[in-house]
CSV table of C-alpha atoms and ligand atoms in Angstrom, one decimal:
chain,number,residue,atom,x,y,z
B,28,MET,CA,116.1,144.6,71.4
B,29,THR,CA,113.0,146.1,73.1
B,30,THR,CA,111.3,144.6,76.1
B,31,GLY,CA,108.3,143.9,73.8
B,32,ALA,CA,110.4,141.8,71.5
B,33,TYR,CA,111.6,139.8,74.5
B,34,ARG,CA,108.0,139.2,75.5
B,35,LEU,CA,107.4,137.7,72.1
B,36,LEU,CA,110.5,135.6,72.0
B,37,LEU,CA,110.5,134.2,75.5
B,38,PRO,CA,107.7,131.7,75.1
B,39,LEU,CA,109.3,130.4,71.9
B,40,ALA,CA,112.6,130.0,73.6
B,41,LEU,CA,110.9,128.0,76.4
B,42,VAL,CA,109.2,125.7,73.9
B,43,ALA,CA,112.5,125.2,72.1
B,44,ALA,CA,114.2,124.3,75.4
B,45,GLY,CA,111.6,121.7,76.1
B,46,CYS,CA,110.0,123.7,78.9
B,47,ARG,CA,106.3,123.9,79.4
B,48,SER,CA,104.6,126.5,77.2
B,49,ALA,CA,102.7,129.5,78.6
B,50,GLY,CA,99.4,127.7,77.9
B,51,GLU,CA,100.4,124.7,80.0
B,52,ARG,CA,101.7,126.9,82.8
B,53,GLU,CA,98.1,128.1,83.4
B,54,ASP,CA,97.2,124.7,84.8
B,55,THR,CA,99.9,124.4,87.5
B,56,GLU,CA,96.9,124.1,89.9
B,57,ARG,CA,95.9,120.9,88.1
B,58,PRO,CA,95.8,118.1,90.6
B,59,PRO,CA,98.1,115.1,90.1
B,60,ASN,CA,97.1,112.0,88.3
B,61,LEU,CA,96.9,108.8,90.4
B,62,VAL,CA,97.9,105.4,89.1
B,63,VAL,CA,97.3,102.4,91.4
B,64,LEU,CA,99.0,99.2,90.2
B,65,PHE,CA,97.6,96.3,92.2
B,66,ALA,CA,99.0,92.8,92.0
B,67,ASP,CA,96.9,89.8,93.2
B,68,ASP,CA,98.5,87.6,95.8
B,69,MET,CA,102.1,89.0,95.4
B,70,GLY,CA,104.1,88.7,98.6
B,71,TRP,CA,106.2,91.2,100.5
B,72,ALA,CA,109.4,89.6,99.3
B,73,ASP,CA,108.5,89.4,95.6
B,74,LEU,CA,110.5,92.6,94.9
B,75,GLY,CA,114.1,92.3,93.9
B,76,CYS,CA,114.9,95.1,96.3
B,77,GLN,CA,113.1,93.2,99.1
B,78,GLY,CA,114.9,89.9,98.6
B,79,ALA,CA,113.2,88.1,95.7
B,80,GLU,CA,115.2,85.1,94.4
B,81,GLY,CA,114.9,83.3,91.1
B,82,PHE,CA,113.4,86.2,89.1
B,83,ALA,CA,114.1,89.9,88.6
B,84,THR,CA,112.0,93.0,89.0
B,85,PRO,CA,114.2,95.7,87.4
B,86,ARG,CA,111.4,98.2,86.8
B,87,LEU,CA,110.0,97.9,90.3
B,88,ASP,CA,113.4,98.2,91.7
B,89,ARG,CA,114.1,101.3,89.6
B,90,MET,CA,110.7,102.7,90.6
B,91,ALA,CA,111.7,102.2,94.3
B,92,ALA,CA,115.1,103.9,93.6
B,93,GLU,CA,113.3,106.8,92.1
B,94,GLY,CA,110.6,106.9,94.8
B,95,MET,CA,109.7,105.5,98.2
B,96,ARG,CA,109.3,102.1,99.5
B,97,PHE,CA,106.8,101.6,102.4
B,98,THR,CA,107.9,98.6,104.3
B,99,SER,CA,105.0,98.5,106.8
B,100,PHE,CA,102.2,98.9,104.4
B,101,TYR,CA,99.0,96.9,105.2
B,102,VAL,CA,95.9,96.0,103.2
B,103,GLY,CA,92.5,95.9,104.8
B,104,GLY,CA,92.0,92.1,104.6
B,105,PRO,CA,94.1,89.0,103.8
B,106,VAL,CA,92.0,88.0,100.8
B,107,CYS,CA,90.8,89.6,97.5
B,108,THR,CA,87.3,91.0,98.2
B,109,PRO,CA,87.9,92.6,101.7
B,110,SER,CA,91.2,94.1,100.5
B,111,ARG,CA,89.7,95.7,97.4
B,112,ALA,CA,86.7,97.0,99.4
B,113,ALA,CA,89.1,98.7,101.8
B,114,LEU,CA,91.4,100.2,99.1
B,115,LEU,CA,88.5,101.7,97.2
B,116,THR,CA,86.5,103.0,100.2
B,117,GLY,CA,89.1,103.9,102.7
B,118,CYS,CA,87.2,101.9,105.3
B,119,TYR,CA,87.7,98.6,107.1
B,120,PRO,CA,86.0,95.8,105.1
B,121,LYS,CA,84.0,95.0,108.3
B,122,ARG,CA,82.4,98.5,108.1
B,123,VAL,CA,81.2,98.0,104.5
B,124,GLY,CA,79.9,94.5,105.1
B,125,LEU,CA,82.6,92.7,103.0
B,126,ALA,CA,85.0,91.2,105.5
B,127,HIS,CA,83.7,87.7,105.2
B,128,ARG,CA,85.7,85.5,102.8
B,129,VAL,CA,85.4,86.6,99.1
B,130,LEU,CA,82.5,87.0,96.7
B,131,PHE,CA,81.8,84.0,94.5
B,132,PRO,CA,80.1,83.6,91.1
B,133,TYR,CA,76.9,82.5,93.1
B,134,SER,CA,77.0,85.5,95.4
B,135,ASP,CA,74.1,87.9,95.4
B,136,THR,CA,76.0,90.7,97.2
B,137,GLY,CA,78.5,93.4,96.3
B,138,LEU,CA,80.0,96.7,97.5
B,139,HIS,CA,76.9,98.8,98.3
B,140,PRO,CA,76.3,101.4,95.5
B,141,ASP,CA,75.9,104.1,98.2
B,142,GLU,CA,79.5,103.6,99.4
B,143,ALA,CA,81.8,106.4,98.1
B,144,THR,CA,84.8,105.0,96.3
B,145,ILE,CA,88.1,106.8,95.4
B,146,ALA,CA,86.8,106.7,91.8
B,147,GLU,CA,83.7,108.7,92.7
B,148,VAL,CA,85.6,111.2,94.9
B,149,LEU,CA,88.2,111.8,92.1
B,150,ARG,CA,85.6,111.9,89.3
B,151,ASP,CA,83.7,114.5,91.2
B,152,ALA,CA,87.0,116.4,91.4
B,153,GLY,CA,87.2,116.4,87.5
B,154,TYR,CA,89.3,113.2,87.0
B,155,ALA,CA,88.8,110.7,84.2
B,156,THR,CA,88.6,107.3,85.9
B,157,ALA,CA,89.3,103.7,84.7
B,158,CYS,CA,89.4,100.3,86.3
B,159,ILE,CA,91.4,97.9,84.1
B,160,GLY,CA,91.6,94.4,85.5
B,161,LYS,CA,90.0,92.2,88.1
B,162,TRP,CA,87.1,93.8,90.1
B,163,HIS,CA,85.8,91.3,92.7
B,164,LEU,CA,83.4,93.6,94.5
B,165,GLY,CA,80.2,92.1,93.0
B,166,HIS,CA,79.6,90.7,89.5
B,167,HIS,CA,76.0,91.7,89.1
B,168,ALA,CA,75.3,94.7,86.9
B,169,GLU,CA,74.4,97.0,89.8
B,170,PHE,CA,77.8,96.4,91.5
B,171,LEU,CA,80.2,96.6,88.5
B,172,PRO,CA,82.9,99.3,88.3
B,173,ARG,CA,80.9,101.7,86.1
B,174,ARG,CA,78.3,101.9,88.9
B,175,GLN,CA,81.1,102.8,91.4
B,176,GLY,CA,82.7,105.8,89.8
B,177,PHE,CA,84.7,104.4,86.9
B,178,ASP,CA,84.1,105.9,83.5
B,179,ARG,CA,85.9,103.0,81.9
B,180,TRP,CA,86.2,99.3,82.7
B,181,PHE,CA,88.1,96.6,80.9
B,182,GLY,CA,88.5,93.3,82.8
B,183,VAL,CA,87.0,90.4,84.6
B,184,PRO,CA,84.5,90.4,87.5
B,185,TYR,CA,86.2,88.1,89.9
B,186,SER,CA,89.1,85.6,90.3
B,187,ASN,CA,90.6,83.6,87.5
B,188,ASP,CA,90.1,80.3,89.3
B,189,MET,CA,86.3,80.8,89.2
B,190,ASP,CA,86.1,80.3,85.5
B,191,ARG,CA,83.5,77.5,85.1
B,192,HIS,CA,84.4,76.3,88.6
B,193,VAL,CA,82.2,73.6,90.0
B,194,TYR,CA,80.9,74.4,93.6
B,195,ALA,CA,79.8,70.8,94.4
B,196,LYS,CA,78.4,71.6,97.8
B,197,ARG,CA,76.1,74.2,96.3
B,198,ASP,CA,75.4,72.2,93.2
B,199,PHE,CA,76.5,75.3,91.3
B,200,THR,CA,78.7,75.6,88.2
B,201,ALA,CA,80.1,79.0,87.5
B,202,PRO,CA,79.7,80.4,84.0
B,203,PRO,CA,82.7,81.1,81.8
B,204,LEU,CA,84.8,84.0,83.1
B,205,ALA,CA,83.5,87.1,81.4
B,206,LEU,CA,85.8,89.7,79.9
B,207,TYR,CA,84.1,93.1,79.9
B,208,ASP,CA,84.8,96.1,77.8
B,209,ASP,CA,82.7,98.8,79.6
B,210,ASP,CA,79.3,97.3,79.9
B,211,GLU,CA,79.7,94.7,77.2
B,212,VAL,CA,81.0,91.1,77.6
B,213,ILE,CA,83.4,90.8,74.7
B,214,GLU,CA,84.8,87.3,75.4
B,215,GLU,CA,84.1,84.3,77.6
B,216,SER,CA,87.0,82.4,79.2
B,217,PRO,CA,89.6,84.7,77.7
B,218,ASP,CA,93.1,83.3,77.2
B,219,GLN,CA,94.6,84.0,80.6
B,220,ALA,CA,98.2,84.1,79.3
B,221,LEU,CA,97.3,87.3,77.6
B,222,LEU,CA,95.5,89.1,80.4
B,223,THR,CA,98.6,91.0,81.9
B,224,ARG,CA,99.5,92.2,78.4
B,225,ARG,CA,96.0,93.2,77.4
B,226,TYR,CA,95.3,95.1,80.7
B,227,THR,CA,98.6,96.9,80.1
B,228,GLU,CA,97.7,97.8,76.5
B,229,GLU,CA,94.3,99.2,77.7
B,230,ALA,CA,96.0,101.1,80.5
B,231,VAL,CA,98.5,102.7,78.1
B,232,ARG,CA,95.7,103.6,75.8
B,233,PHE,CA,93.7,105.2,78.7
B,234,ILE,CA,96.8,107.2,79.6
B,235,ALA,CA,97.3,108.4,76.0
B,236,GLU,CA,93.6,109.5,75.7
B,237,ASN,CA,93.6,111.4,79.0
B,238,ALA,CA,97.2,112.8,79.2
B,239,SER,CA,95.9,116.4,79.0
B,240,ARG,CA,93.5,116.1,82.0
B,241,PRO,CA,93.7,114.7,85.6
B,242,PHE,CA,93.0,110.9,85.7
B,243,PHE,CA,92.8,108.0,88.1
B,244,LEU,CA,93.9,104.7,86.7
B,245,TYR,CA,93.2,101.6,88.9
B,246,LEU,CA,94.9,98.5,87.4
B,247,PRO,CA,94.1,95.4,89.5
B,248,HIS,CA,96.0,92.6,87.8
B,249,THR,CA,94.7,89.0,87.7
B,250,MET,CA,98.2,87.6,88.5
B,251,PRO,CA,100.0,86.0,90.4
B,252,HIS,CA,96.7,84.6,91.6
B,253,LYS,CA,96.4,80.9,90.7
B,254,PRO,CA,96.1,79.5,88.0
B,255,LEU,CA,99.3,81.1,86.8
B,256,HIS,CA,99.7,82.2,83.3
B,257,ALA,CA,102.3,84.2,81.4
B,258,SER,CA,102.5,85.2,77.8
B,259,ALA,CA,104.9,83.6,75.3
B,260,ASP,CA,107.4,86.5,75.7
B,261,PHE,CA,107.8,85.6,79.4
B,262,ARG,CA,107.0,82.0,79.7
B,263,GLY,CA,110.1,79.9,80.5
B,264,LYS,CA,112.3,82.9,81.0
B,265,SER,CA,112.9,83.2,84.7
B,266,GLU,CA,115.2,80.9,86.7
B,267,LEU,CA,112.4,80.1,89.1
B,268,GLY,CA,109.9,78.9,86.6
B,269,LEU,CA,106.3,80.0,85.9
B,270,TYR,CA,105.8,82.0,89.1
B,271,GLY,CA,108.9,84.0,88.3
B,272,ASP,CA,107.8,84.4,84.7
B,273,VAL,CA,104.5,85.8,85.9
B,274,ILE,CA,106.1,88.4,88.2
B,275,GLU,CA,108.6,89.4,85.5
B,276,GLU,CA,105.6,90.1,83.2
B,277,LEU,CA,104.0,92.2,85.9
B,278,ASP,CA,107.3,94.0,86.2
B,279,TRP,CA,107.3,94.6,82.4
B,280,SER,CA,103.8,96.0,82.8
B,281,VAL,CA,105.0,98.5,85.4
B,282,GLY,CA,107.7,99.6,83.1
B,283,ALA,CA,105.2,100.0,80.2
B,284,ILE,CA,103.0,102.3,82.3
B,285,LEU,CA,105.9,104.4,83.6
B,286,ASP,CA,107.2,104.7,80.0
B,287,ALA,CA,103.8,105.8,78.8
B,288,LEU,CA,103.7,108.6,81.5
B,289,GLU,CA,107.2,109.7,80.4
B,290,GLU,CA,106.3,109.7,76.8
B,291,HIS,CA,103.3,111.9,77.3
B,292,GLY,CA,105.3,114.3,79.5
B,293,ILE,CA,103.2,113.7,82.6
B,294,ASP,CA,105.7,111.8,84.6
B,295,ASP,CA,106.1,114.6,87.2
B,296,ARG,CA,102.4,115.2,87.6
B,297,THR,CA,101.6,111.5,88.3
B,298,LEU,CA,101.7,109.6,91.5
B,299,VAL,CA,102.2,105.9,90.8
B,300,LEU,CA,101.6,103.4,93.6
B,301,PHE,CA,102.4,99.7,93.2
B,302,THR,CA,101.1,97.2,95.8
B,303,SER,CA,99.3,93.8,96.2
B,304,ASP,CA,95.8,92.9,97.4
B,305,ASN,CA,97.0,90.5,100.1
B,306,GLY,CA,99.9,88.2,100.9
B,307,PRO,CA,101.1,85.3,98.8
B,308,TRP,CA,99.9,81.7,98.5
B,309,ARG,CA,103.6,80.8,97.8
B,310,ALA,CA,105.4,80.5,101.1
B,311,GLU,CA,108.8,81.8,99.9
B,312,SER,CA,107.1,85.0,98.8
B,313,SER,CA,106.6,86.2,102.3
B,314,GLY,CA,110.4,86.3,102.9
B,315,PRO,CA,111.1,87.2,106.5
B,316,LEU,CA,107.4,87.6,107.4
B,317,ARG,CA,105.4,84.9,109.1
B,318,GLY,CA,102.4,83.4,107.4
B,319,ARG,CA,100.8,84.1,104.0
B,320,LYS,CA,97.5,84.8,102.3
B,321,ASN,CA,94.3,84.3,104.4
B,322,THR,CA,96.1,84.8,107.7
B,323,THR,CA,96.6,87.8,110.0
B,324,TRP,CA,100.3,87.1,110.4
B,325,GLU,CA,102.3,89.8,108.8
B,326,GLY,CA,102.8,87.7,105.7
B,327,GLY,CA,99.0,87.8,105.1
B,328,MET,CA,98.4,91.5,105.2
B,329,ARG,CA,101.8,93.4,105.0
B,330,VAL,CA,102.5,93.7,101.3
B,331,PRO,CA,105.1,95.3,99.0
B,332,CYS,CA,104.4,99.0,98.4
B,333,VAL,CA,106.4,101.3,96.1
B,334,VAL,CA,105.4,104.9,95.3
B,335,ARG,CA,106.9,107.2,92.7
B,336,TRP,CA,106.2,110.9,91.9
B,337,PRO,CA,109.3,112.6,90.6
B,338,GLY,CA,110.0,115.9,92.4
B,339,MET,CA,107.4,115.3,95.1
B,340,VAL,CA,108.1,111.9,96.7
B,341,PRO,CA,111.8,111.7,97.7
B,342,ALA,CA,113.9,109.4,95.6
B,343,GLY,CA,115.4,106.3,97.1
B,344,ALA,CA,113.5,106.7,100.4
B,345,VAL,CA,112.3,103.9,102.7
B,346,CYS,CA,109.5,104.5,105.1
B,347,ASP,CA,108.8,101.9,107.9
B,348,GLU,CA,105.9,103.8,109.5
B,349,VAL,CA,102.5,102.1,109.4
B,350,VAL,CA,100.6,103.1,106.3
B,351,THR,CA,97.6,101.2,105.0
B,352,ALA,CA,95.5,100.8,101.9
B,353,LEU,CA,92.7,102.7,103.8
B,354,ASP,CA,94.9,105.8,103.6
B,355,LEU,CA,94.7,106.0,99.8
B,356,LEU,CA,91.3,107.6,99.5
B,357,PRO,CA,91.8,110.4,102.0
B,358,THR,CA,95.3,111.1,100.7
B,359,ALA,CA,94.1,111.1,97.1
B,360,ALA,CA,91.2,113.4,98.0
B,361,ALA,CA,93.7,115.8,99.7
B,362,LEU,CA,95.9,115.8,96.7
B,363,ALA,CA,92.9,116.5,94.5
B,364,GLY,CA,91.9,119.4,96.7
B,365,VAL,CA,88.5,118.0,97.7
B,366,ALA,CA,87.1,117.0,101.1
B,367,PRO,CA,87.0,113.2,101.6
B,368,PRO,CA,84.0,111.3,103.0
B,369,GLU,CA,84.4,110.1,106.5
B,370,VAL,CA,86.7,107.1,106.4
B,371,ASP,CA,88.9,105.0,108.6
B,372,GLY,CA,92.1,105.8,106.7
B,373,HIS,CA,94.2,108.9,107.1
B,374,ASP,CA,95.8,111.6,104.9
B,375,VAL,CA,99.5,110.4,104.8
B,376,ARG,CA,100.9,113.3,102.6
B,377,PRO,CA,103.5,114.2,105.2
B,378,LEU,CA,105.0,110.7,105.0
B,379,LEU,CA,104.6,110.5,101.3
B,380,LEU,CA,106.3,113.8,100.7
B,381,GLY,CA,109.1,113.0,103.1
B,382,GLU,CA,108.4,115.8,105.7
B,383,PRO,CA,111.1,115.6,108.4
B,384,ASN,CA,109.9,113.6,111.5
B,385,ALA,CA,106.5,112.7,109.9
B,386,ALA,CA,104.9,109.9,111.8
B,387,SER,CA,102.1,107.5,111.1
B,388,PRO,CA,98.7,108.9,111.9
B,389,THR,CA,97.4,105.4,112.5
B,390,GLU,CA,97.2,104.9,116.2
B,391,ALA,CA,96.0,101.3,115.8
B,392,PHE,CA,95.6,99.0,112.8
B,393,PHE,CA,93.1,96.2,113.2
B,394,TYR,CA,93.6,92.8,111.5
B,395,TYR,CA,90.4,91.1,110.7
B,396,LYS,CA,90.1,87.6,109.2
B,397,ASP,CA,86.5,87.2,108.0
B,398,ASP,CA,84.3,88.9,110.6
B,399,LYS,CA,86.8,88.1,113.4
B,400,LEU,CA,89.2,90.6,115.0
B,401,GLU,CA,92.5,88.6,115.3
B,402,ALA,CA,95.2,91.2,116.0
B,403,VAL,CA,95.9,94.9,116.6
B,404,ARG,CA,99.1,96.8,115.8
B,405,SER,CA,100.1,100.0,117.5
B,406,GLY,CA,103.5,101.4,116.9
B,407,ARG,CA,106.1,98.6,117.1
B,408,TRP,CA,103.7,96.3,119.0
B,409,LYS,CA,101.2,93.7,117.7
B,410,LEU,CA,98.8,91.9,120.0
B,411,ARG,CA,97.0,88.7,118.9
B,412,THR,CA,93.6,89.2,120.4
B,413,GLY,CA,92.6,85.6,120.9
B,414,SER,CA,95.8,84.3,122.5
B,415,SER,CA,97.1,87.6,123.9
B,416,GLN,CA,100.5,86.9,122.3
B,417,LEU,CA,102.5,90.1,122.0
B,418,TYR,CA,105.1,90.6,119.3
B,419,ASP,CA,107.7,93.4,118.9
B,420,LEU,CA,107.7,93.9,115.2
B,421,GLU,CA,110.7,96.2,115.2
B,422,ALA,CA,112.9,93.6,117.0
B,423,ASP,CA,111.1,90.5,115.7
B,424,LEU,CA,109.7,91.0,112.2
B,425,GLY,CA,109.0,87.2,111.9
B,426,GLU,CA,106.7,87.1,114.9
B,427,THR,CA,108.7,84.3,116.5
B,428,THR,CA,108.7,85.4,120.2
B,429,ASP,CA,105.8,86.2,122.4
B,430,VAL,CA,106.9,88.9,124.8
B,431,ALA,CA,103.5,89.4,126.5
B,432,THR,CA,104.7,88.6,130.0
B,433,ALA,CA,107.5,91.1,129.9
B,434,HIS,CA,105.1,94.0,128.8
B,435,PRO,CA,101.7,93.7,130.6
B,436,ASP,CA,101.2,97.4,130.2
B,437,VAL,CA,101.5,97.2,126.4
B,438,VAL,CA,99.1,94.2,126.4
B,439,ALA,CA,96.6,96.2,128.3
B,440,ARG,CA,96.9,99.2,126.1
B,441,LEU,CA,96.5,97.2,122.9
B,442,ALA,CA,93.6,95.1,124.4
B,443,ALA,CA,91.8,98.3,125.1
B,444,LEU,CA,92.3,99.4,121.5
B,445,ALA,CA,90.9,96.1,120.4
B,446,GLU,CA,87.8,96.8,122.5
B,447,THR,CA,87.2,100.0,120.7
B,448,ALA,CA,87.3,98.2,117.4
B,449,ARG,CA,84.8,95.6,118.7
B,450,ALA,CA,82.4,98.2,119.8
B,451,ASP,CA,82.7,100.2,116.6
B,452,LEU,CA,83.2,97.5,113.9
B,453,GLY,CA,82.1,94.3,115.7
B,454,ASP,CA,83.8,91.0,116.2
B,455,ALA,CA,82.3,87.6,115.4
B,456,THR,CA,84.6,86.0,118.1
B,457,THR,CA,82.8,87.8,120.9
B,458,GLY,CA,79.5,88.1,119.2
B,459,GLN,CA,79.5,91.9,119.1
B,460,PRO,CA,77.7,93.3,116.0
B,461,GLY,CA,79.5,96.7,115.9
B,462,ALA,CA,77.7,100.0,116.4
B,463,ASN,CA,78.8,101.6,113.1
B,464,VAL,CA,78.8,98.9,110.4
B,465,ARG,CA,76.9,99.4,107.2
B,466,PRO,CA,75.0,97.0,105.0
B,467,VAL,CA,76.6,95.1,102.1
B,468,GLY,CA,74.9,95.7,98.7
B,469,ARG,CA,72.2,93.1,98.0
B,470,ARG,CA,70.4,92.5,94.7
D,507,MG,MG1,94.3,88.2,96.2
């Protein structure tokens, strides 16, 4: 056979063997897809592989076995709105004016349209973008996902307990919870038992429609925020009861997304990250961590985090370095090959890709509750700024023992770091406004 004949036959042989065709090989420079699966109020210990009892998370456990678990992963705030603002902008919620409590159906504010979100950064890099699920960064038209870089939106504007909620002190009754399909309200007070399933179906459809180009899928679930709901397929199935049923349905959803990626042959070009917006309301879900949602104890802001990207993120790895939700934007920008806007987070590709001796680029992580700085972590140490209690998180994960008197030098170092945050971001405790905070979006 001549060389020419080999040239003709080789591509056919590759196709027959299931390899990528020549046409597909041209786009090896194509940046990876990014899928962010974001539970609402799921605790650090709500993964089977992190000690969950009374329910099972086989797909998340398998995802962890095939990828990496980050065990010191922090969100930017201990409740919904601040946490989402931080994840999408790469900045502390305090910087973008959304640190205080959450947005309500009577709020006139939202994430400022001028803030750059991951969706905008990736859309500018050629990605298709979708937000499927709960938004909670402003429910007025000018703040909704399609104004913040998402081509597609399917979901609800805020929390599921706000559906027709009566705010007696304000003499305000919330309208029925709206279910949006892009810019249109398609239902009012949708059956919440079907939300996890419907979000998943929309997400799988988005993956199918965009399998041949880079995409960013952000899937912020409504569950397990209260009131809890699971579909008939899951209700009554777990040993624990409804809470366990809800988590098992979320686990099913993770599996459906991963299966869709595999089915479309884009498994190894897709980075999937699963995490939660803040700690749990259910005490047991914090496991060994102290505290829960709406606190700056570890249980409030350290959440489960599993990342999978076959061939790129090492399988079965566990990383205990400090990584935060603020790191997502700069890391995603780097993977997409574009320069990120100036943010508080860091590019954590060396940790993600398992480079030997990679260390956290976060010198200090600041725990804000509302507009108040309550704690700072640097390395293994965590200082509570009000009481000056010091905890050694490596030796004392549950924050049981104040070791401040034994380590005055550490207390001084972390107190100085806290001062830098106060000057930069502000602190309502000390009355400092912060030199570099930006305005919230207002109607
Ligand atoms: Mg939440």
